[in-house]
Coordinates of C-alpha atoms and ligand atoms in Angstrom, one line a residue:
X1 CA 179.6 18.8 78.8
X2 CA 178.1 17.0 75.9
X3 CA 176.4 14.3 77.7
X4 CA 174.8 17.5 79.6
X5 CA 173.5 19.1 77.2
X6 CA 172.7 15.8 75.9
X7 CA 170.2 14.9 78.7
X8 CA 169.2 18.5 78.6
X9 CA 168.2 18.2 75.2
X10 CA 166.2 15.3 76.0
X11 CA 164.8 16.7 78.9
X12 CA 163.4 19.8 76.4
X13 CA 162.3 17.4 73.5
X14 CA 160.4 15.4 76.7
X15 CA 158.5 18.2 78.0
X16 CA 158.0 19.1 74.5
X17 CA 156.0 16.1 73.7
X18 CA 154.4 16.1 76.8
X19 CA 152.8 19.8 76.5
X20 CA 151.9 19.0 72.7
X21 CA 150.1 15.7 74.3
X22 CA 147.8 18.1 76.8
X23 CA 147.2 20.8 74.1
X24 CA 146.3 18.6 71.6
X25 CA 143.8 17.0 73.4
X26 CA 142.2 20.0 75.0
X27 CA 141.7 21.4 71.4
X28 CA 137.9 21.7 70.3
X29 CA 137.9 23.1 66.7
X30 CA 140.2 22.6 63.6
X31 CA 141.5 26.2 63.1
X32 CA 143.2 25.7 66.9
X33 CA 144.5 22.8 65.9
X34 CA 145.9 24.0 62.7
X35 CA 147.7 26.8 64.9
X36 CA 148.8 24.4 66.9
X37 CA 150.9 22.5 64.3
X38 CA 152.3 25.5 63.1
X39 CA 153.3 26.8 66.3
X40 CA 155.0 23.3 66.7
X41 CA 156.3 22.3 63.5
X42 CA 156.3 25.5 62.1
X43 CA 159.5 26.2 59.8
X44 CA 160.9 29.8 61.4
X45 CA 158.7 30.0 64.7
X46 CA 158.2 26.7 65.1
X47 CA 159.2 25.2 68.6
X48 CA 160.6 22.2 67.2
X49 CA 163.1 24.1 65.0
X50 CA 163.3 26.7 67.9
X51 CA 164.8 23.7 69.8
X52 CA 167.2 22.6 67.7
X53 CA 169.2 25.1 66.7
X54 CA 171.0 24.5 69.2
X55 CA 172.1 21.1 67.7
X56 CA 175.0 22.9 65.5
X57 CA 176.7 23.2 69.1
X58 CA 177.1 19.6 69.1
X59 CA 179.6 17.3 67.4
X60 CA 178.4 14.4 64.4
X61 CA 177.3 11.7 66.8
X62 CA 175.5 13.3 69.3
X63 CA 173.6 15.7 66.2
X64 CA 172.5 12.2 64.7
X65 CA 171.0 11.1 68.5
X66 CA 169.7 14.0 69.5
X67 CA 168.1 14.3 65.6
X68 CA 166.6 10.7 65.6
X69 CA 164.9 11.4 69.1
X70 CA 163.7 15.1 67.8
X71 CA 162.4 13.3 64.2
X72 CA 160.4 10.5 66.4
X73 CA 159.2 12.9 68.7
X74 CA 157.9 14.5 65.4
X75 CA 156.4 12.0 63.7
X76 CA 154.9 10.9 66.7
X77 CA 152.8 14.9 67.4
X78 CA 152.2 14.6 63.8
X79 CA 150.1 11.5 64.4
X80 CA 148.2 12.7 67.1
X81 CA 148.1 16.0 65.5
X82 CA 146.5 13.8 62.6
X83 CA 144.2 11.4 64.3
X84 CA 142.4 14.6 66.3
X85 CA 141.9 15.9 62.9
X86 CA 139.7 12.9 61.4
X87 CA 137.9 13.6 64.8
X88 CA 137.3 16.9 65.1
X89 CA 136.0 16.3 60.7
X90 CA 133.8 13.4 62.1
X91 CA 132.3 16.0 64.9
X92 CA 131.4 18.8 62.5
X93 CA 130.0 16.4 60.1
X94 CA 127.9 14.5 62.7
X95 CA 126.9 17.8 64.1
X96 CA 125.4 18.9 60.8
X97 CA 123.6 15.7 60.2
X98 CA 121.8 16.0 63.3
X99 CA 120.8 19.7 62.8
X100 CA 120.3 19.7 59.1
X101 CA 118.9 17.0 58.5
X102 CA 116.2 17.1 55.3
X103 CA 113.4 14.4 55.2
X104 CA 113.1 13.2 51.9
X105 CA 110.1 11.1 53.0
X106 CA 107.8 14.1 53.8
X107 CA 105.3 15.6 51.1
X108 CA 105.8 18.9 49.8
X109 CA 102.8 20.1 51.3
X110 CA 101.4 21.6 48.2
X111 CA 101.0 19.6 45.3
X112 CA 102.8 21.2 42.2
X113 CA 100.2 21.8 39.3
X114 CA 101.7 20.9 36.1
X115 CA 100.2 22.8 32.7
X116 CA 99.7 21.1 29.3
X117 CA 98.6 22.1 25.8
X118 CA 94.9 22.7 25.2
X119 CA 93.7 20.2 22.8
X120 CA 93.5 22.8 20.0
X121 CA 97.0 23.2 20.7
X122 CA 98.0 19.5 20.5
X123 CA 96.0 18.9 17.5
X124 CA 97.3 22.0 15.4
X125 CA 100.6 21.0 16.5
X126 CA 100.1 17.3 14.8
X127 CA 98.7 18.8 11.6
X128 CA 101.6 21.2 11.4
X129 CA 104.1 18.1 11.5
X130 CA 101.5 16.2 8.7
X131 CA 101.8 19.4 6.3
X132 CA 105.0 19.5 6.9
X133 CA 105.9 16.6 6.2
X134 CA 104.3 17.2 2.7
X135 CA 106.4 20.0 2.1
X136 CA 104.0 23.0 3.4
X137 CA 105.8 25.8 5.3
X138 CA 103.8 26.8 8.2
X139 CA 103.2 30.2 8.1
X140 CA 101.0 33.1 10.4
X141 CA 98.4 36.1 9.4
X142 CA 97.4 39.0 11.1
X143 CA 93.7 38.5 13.2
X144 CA 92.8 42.4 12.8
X145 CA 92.2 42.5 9.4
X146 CA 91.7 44.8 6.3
X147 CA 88.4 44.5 4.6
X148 CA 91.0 44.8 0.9
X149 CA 92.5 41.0 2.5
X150 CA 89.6 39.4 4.2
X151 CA 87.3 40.0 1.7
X152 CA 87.8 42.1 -1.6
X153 CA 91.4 40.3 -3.0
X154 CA 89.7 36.9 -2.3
X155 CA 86.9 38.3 -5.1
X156 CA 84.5 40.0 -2.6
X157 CA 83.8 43.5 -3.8
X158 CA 82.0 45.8 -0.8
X159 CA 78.8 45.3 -1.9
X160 CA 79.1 40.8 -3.1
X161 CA 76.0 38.8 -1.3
X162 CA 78.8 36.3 -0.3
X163 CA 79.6 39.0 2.4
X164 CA 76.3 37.6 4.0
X165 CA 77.6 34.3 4.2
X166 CA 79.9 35.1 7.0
X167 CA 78.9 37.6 9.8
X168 CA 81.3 39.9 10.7
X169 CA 82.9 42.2 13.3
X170 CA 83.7 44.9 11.6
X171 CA 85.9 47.4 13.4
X172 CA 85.8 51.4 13.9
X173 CA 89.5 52.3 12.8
X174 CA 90.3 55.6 14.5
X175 CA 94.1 55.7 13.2
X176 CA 93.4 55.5 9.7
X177 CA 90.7 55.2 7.0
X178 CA 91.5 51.0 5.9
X179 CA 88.4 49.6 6.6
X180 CA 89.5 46.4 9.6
X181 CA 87.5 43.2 10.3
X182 CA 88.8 40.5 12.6
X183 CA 89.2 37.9 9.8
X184 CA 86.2 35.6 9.4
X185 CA 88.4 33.1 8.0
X186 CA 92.3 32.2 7.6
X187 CA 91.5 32.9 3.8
X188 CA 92.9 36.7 4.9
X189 CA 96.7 34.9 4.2
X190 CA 96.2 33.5 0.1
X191 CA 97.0 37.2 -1.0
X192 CA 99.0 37.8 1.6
X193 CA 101.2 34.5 1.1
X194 CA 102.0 34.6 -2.5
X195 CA 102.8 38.4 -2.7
X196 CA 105.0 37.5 0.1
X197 CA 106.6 33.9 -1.4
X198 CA 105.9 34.1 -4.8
X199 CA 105.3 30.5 -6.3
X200 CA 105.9 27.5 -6.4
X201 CA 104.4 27.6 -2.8
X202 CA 103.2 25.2 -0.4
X203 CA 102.0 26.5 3.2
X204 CA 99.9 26.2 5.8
X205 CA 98.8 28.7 8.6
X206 CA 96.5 27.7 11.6
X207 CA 94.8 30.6 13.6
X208 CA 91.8 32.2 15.0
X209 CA 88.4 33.6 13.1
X210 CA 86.2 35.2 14.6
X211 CA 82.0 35.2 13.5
X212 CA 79.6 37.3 14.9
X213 CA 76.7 34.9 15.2
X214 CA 74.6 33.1 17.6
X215 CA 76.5 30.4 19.7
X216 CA 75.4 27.3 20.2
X217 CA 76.5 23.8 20.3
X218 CA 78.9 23.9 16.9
X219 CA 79.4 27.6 16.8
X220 CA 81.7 30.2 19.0
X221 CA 82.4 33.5 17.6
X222 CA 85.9 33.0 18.4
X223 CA 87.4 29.2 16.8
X224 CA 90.3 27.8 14.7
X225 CA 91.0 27.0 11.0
X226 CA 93.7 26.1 9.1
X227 CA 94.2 27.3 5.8
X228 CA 96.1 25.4 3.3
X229 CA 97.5 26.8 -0.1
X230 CA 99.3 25.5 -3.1
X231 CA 100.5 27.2 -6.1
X232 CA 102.4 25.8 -8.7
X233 CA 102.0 24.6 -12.6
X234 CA 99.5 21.9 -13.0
X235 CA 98.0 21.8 -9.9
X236 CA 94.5 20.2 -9.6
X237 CA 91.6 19.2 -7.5
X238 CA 93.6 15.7 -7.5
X239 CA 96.3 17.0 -5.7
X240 CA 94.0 18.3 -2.9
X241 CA 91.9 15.1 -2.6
X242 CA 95.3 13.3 -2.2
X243 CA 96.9 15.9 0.4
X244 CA 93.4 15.7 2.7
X245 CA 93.3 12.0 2.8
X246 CA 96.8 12.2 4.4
X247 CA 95.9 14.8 6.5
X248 CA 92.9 13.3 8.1
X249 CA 94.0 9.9 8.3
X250 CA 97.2 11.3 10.1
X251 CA 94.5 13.1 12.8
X252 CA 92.4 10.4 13.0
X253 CA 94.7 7.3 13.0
X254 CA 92.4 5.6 10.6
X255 CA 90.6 6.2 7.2
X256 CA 87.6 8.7 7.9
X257 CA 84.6 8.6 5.4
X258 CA 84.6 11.7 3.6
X259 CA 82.3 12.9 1.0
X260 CA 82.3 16.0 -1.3
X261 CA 80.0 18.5 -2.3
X262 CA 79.8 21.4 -4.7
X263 CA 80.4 24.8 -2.8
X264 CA 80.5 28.1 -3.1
X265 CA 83.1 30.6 -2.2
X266 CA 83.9 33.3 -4.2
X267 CA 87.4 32.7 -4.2
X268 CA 87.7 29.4 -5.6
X269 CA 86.1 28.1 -9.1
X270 CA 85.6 25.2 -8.8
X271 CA 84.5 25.7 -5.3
X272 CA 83.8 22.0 -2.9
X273 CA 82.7 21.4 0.7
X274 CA 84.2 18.8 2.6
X275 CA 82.1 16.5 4.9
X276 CA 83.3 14.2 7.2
X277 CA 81.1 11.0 8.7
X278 CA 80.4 12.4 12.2
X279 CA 82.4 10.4 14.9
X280 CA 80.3 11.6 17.6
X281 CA 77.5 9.6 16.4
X282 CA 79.1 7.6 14.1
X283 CA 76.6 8.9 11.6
X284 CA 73.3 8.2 13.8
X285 CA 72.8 11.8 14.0
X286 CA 73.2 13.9 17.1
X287 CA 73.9 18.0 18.1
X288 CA 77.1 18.3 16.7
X289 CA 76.5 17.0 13.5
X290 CA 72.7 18.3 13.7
X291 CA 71.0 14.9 13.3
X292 CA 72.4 14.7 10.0
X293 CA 75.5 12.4 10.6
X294 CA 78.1 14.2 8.5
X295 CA 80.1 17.1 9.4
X296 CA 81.1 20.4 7.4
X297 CA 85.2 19.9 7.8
X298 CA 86.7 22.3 5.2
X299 CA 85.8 24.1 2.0
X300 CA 88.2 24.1 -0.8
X301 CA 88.5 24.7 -4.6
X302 CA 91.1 25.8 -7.0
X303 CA 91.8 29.3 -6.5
X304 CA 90.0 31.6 -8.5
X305 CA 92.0 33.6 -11.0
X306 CA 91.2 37.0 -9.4
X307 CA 92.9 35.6 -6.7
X308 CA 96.1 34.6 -8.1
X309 CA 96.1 38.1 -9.7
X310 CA 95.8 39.8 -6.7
X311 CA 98.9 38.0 -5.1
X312 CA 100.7 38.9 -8.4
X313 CA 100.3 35.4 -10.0
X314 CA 100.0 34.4 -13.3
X315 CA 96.8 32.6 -13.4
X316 CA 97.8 31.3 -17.1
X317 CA 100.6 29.7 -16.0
X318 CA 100.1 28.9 -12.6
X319 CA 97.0 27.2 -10.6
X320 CA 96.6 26.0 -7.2
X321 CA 94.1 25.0 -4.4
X322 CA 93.3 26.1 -1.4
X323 CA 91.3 24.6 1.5
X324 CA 90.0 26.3 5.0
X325 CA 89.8 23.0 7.6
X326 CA 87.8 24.2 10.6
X327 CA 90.6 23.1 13.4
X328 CA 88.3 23.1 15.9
X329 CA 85.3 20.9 14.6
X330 CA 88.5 18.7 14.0
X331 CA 89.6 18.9 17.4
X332 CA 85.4 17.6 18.7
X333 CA 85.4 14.8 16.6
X334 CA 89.1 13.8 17.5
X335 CA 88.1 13.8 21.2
X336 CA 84.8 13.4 21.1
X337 CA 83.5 17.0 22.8
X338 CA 79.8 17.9 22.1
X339 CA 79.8 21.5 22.6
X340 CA 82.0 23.8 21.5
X341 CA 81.6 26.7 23.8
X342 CA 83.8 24.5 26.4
X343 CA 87.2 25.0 23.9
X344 CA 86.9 28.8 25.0
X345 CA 85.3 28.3 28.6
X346 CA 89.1 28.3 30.3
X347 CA 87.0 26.0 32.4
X348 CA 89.8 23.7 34.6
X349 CA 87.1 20.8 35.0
X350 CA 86.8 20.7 31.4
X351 CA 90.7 21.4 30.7
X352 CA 92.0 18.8 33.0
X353 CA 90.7 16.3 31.0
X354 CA 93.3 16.1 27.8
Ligands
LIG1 N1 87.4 30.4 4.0 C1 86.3 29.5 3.8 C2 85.5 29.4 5.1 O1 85.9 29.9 6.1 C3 86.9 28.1 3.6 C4 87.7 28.0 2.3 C5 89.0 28.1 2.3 C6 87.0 27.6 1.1 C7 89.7 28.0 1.2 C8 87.7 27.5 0.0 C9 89.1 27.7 0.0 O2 84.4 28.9 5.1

């Protein structure tokens, strides 16, 4: 009886093997085949354990025979179970190489168009880390512009001939009854600065002015400045001389002749203009620099007392200097552009160059 069932058993676990071997190989795609082992090995419904159950009919010695054959027969599906696995993984992936395949060879077909920083930009951005580096906070002003800060806190009253010296847009203002300007200068922020800092201060702020004038090869009426300002006690024309020289020679990468002349601005007593060799020419004379080899860079002076009154300064105990550097004249000679009108052209064949 127990030899019978013996064979029997073997006979079972045979035909059991022998089925796994044909399904397993007919199987095409890994969830089958993950069905498959389940529906063999499976712990409740698996066929394997199905079969043996019947094992607790049978004594010590035959369990342990009958058991080794079942555990071979196991380990042995499990392998091929295992092996059409790593195929079936080698299909897929060898499928998707040959259907998604990317050539990293080909060109985009457009070319990607990169931007960069005007050259106003870039230069600003170098002065900022100068002045900075001197201890000047970099600051920003407003480009519509009261007449009171443009003009009459800097020492311009309404009816001043210095008016003439710069042409202005003056604007209608329909909201209110301040008389606007577009600043003709970056002088607008001296008032503006030390009622909003008080003193000591040391800042700097680059912008836009705008001129209503005739354009030609040195003059937009759009361009840059950059204003400088410094308050504190004992503050000279020394100070200022000493603060340019860094300033330019930073720009420049080497020392730039310089040469200064008496000015006049309202605003500043004494009052200096700042001229620069021209390095367009190198002082032979040509359009930017009119034939005369220098170049106006900056005016400049120690501010003048009405000034320092009107931003709530004491100008008994307290002086300073301020300068107005024209960024963009700074910004010709650095890279050598003879006409100014291309800074605001937004012209790509021009643009492309820095
Ligand atoms: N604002 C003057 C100009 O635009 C320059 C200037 C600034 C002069 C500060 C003196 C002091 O010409």
């Amino acid at each position: 009886m127990v030899i019978f069932f013996n064979i029997y058993m073997r006979e079972k676990l045979e035909k059991l093997r022998a089925s796994a071997v044909v399904e397993i190989q007919k199987i095409k795609d890994l969830k089958k085949l993950d069905d498959l082992e389940l529906n063999y090995f499976g712990r409740k419904e698996g066929k394997l354990n199905l079969m043996l159950k019947g094992l607790k009919e049978l004594g010590q010695e035959e369990k342990k025979v009958i058991g080794s054959v079942a555990n071979e027969l196991k380990s042995e599906i499990q392998i091929l179970i295992d092996n059409k696995r790593a195929d079936l993984r080698s299909i897929e992936i060898n499928e998707k190489l040959s259907t998604e395949w990317l050539d990293v060879t080909l060109p985009t077909g457009f070319e990607e168009k990169r931007g960069h920083l005007h050259p106003n930009t870039i230069i600003e951005r170098e002065l900022e880390q100068i002045f900075k580096s001197l201890g000047f906070m970099v600051a920003d002003g407003p480009e519509l512009e009261s007449d009171y800060y443009n003009f009459e806190a800097l020492n311009i009253p309404p009816d001043h001939p210095a008016r003439d010296m710069q042409d202005t847009f003056y604007i209608d203002n329909k909201a209110g009854k301040e008389k606007l300007v577009m600043r003709t200068h970056t002088s607008n922020v001296q008032v503006r600065a030390m009622q909003k800092y008080g003193v000591p201060i040391r800042l700097i702020v680059p912008g836009r002015v705008f001129r209503y004038e005739a354009t030609d090869a040195s003059h937009d009426i759009a361009f840059r400045q950059l204003e400088g300002l410094m308050v504190g006690e004992n503050i000279s024309i020394a100070n200022l001389i000493a603060v340019m020289k860094v300033a330019l020679k930073g720009i420049f990468q080497k020392e730039v002749r310089v040469r200064l002349r008496p000015g006049y601005f309202p605003f500043v007593e004494p009052g200096f203009e700042m001229d620069m060799g021209c390095l367009i020419c190198n002082g032979v004379g040509c359009s930017v620099c009119k034939q005369v080899g220098w170049l106006e860079i900056l005016g400049c002076g120690l501010i003048h007392p009405n000034v320092l009154k009107a931003g709530g300064v004491d100008p008994k105990k307290y002086s300073g200097f301020a300068f107005g550097v024209g960024l963009t004249r700074l910004v010709m000679m650095r890279y050598g552009i003879e006409d100014i009108r291309y800074l605001n052209s937004g012209d790509l064949r021009f643009l492309k160059q820095f």
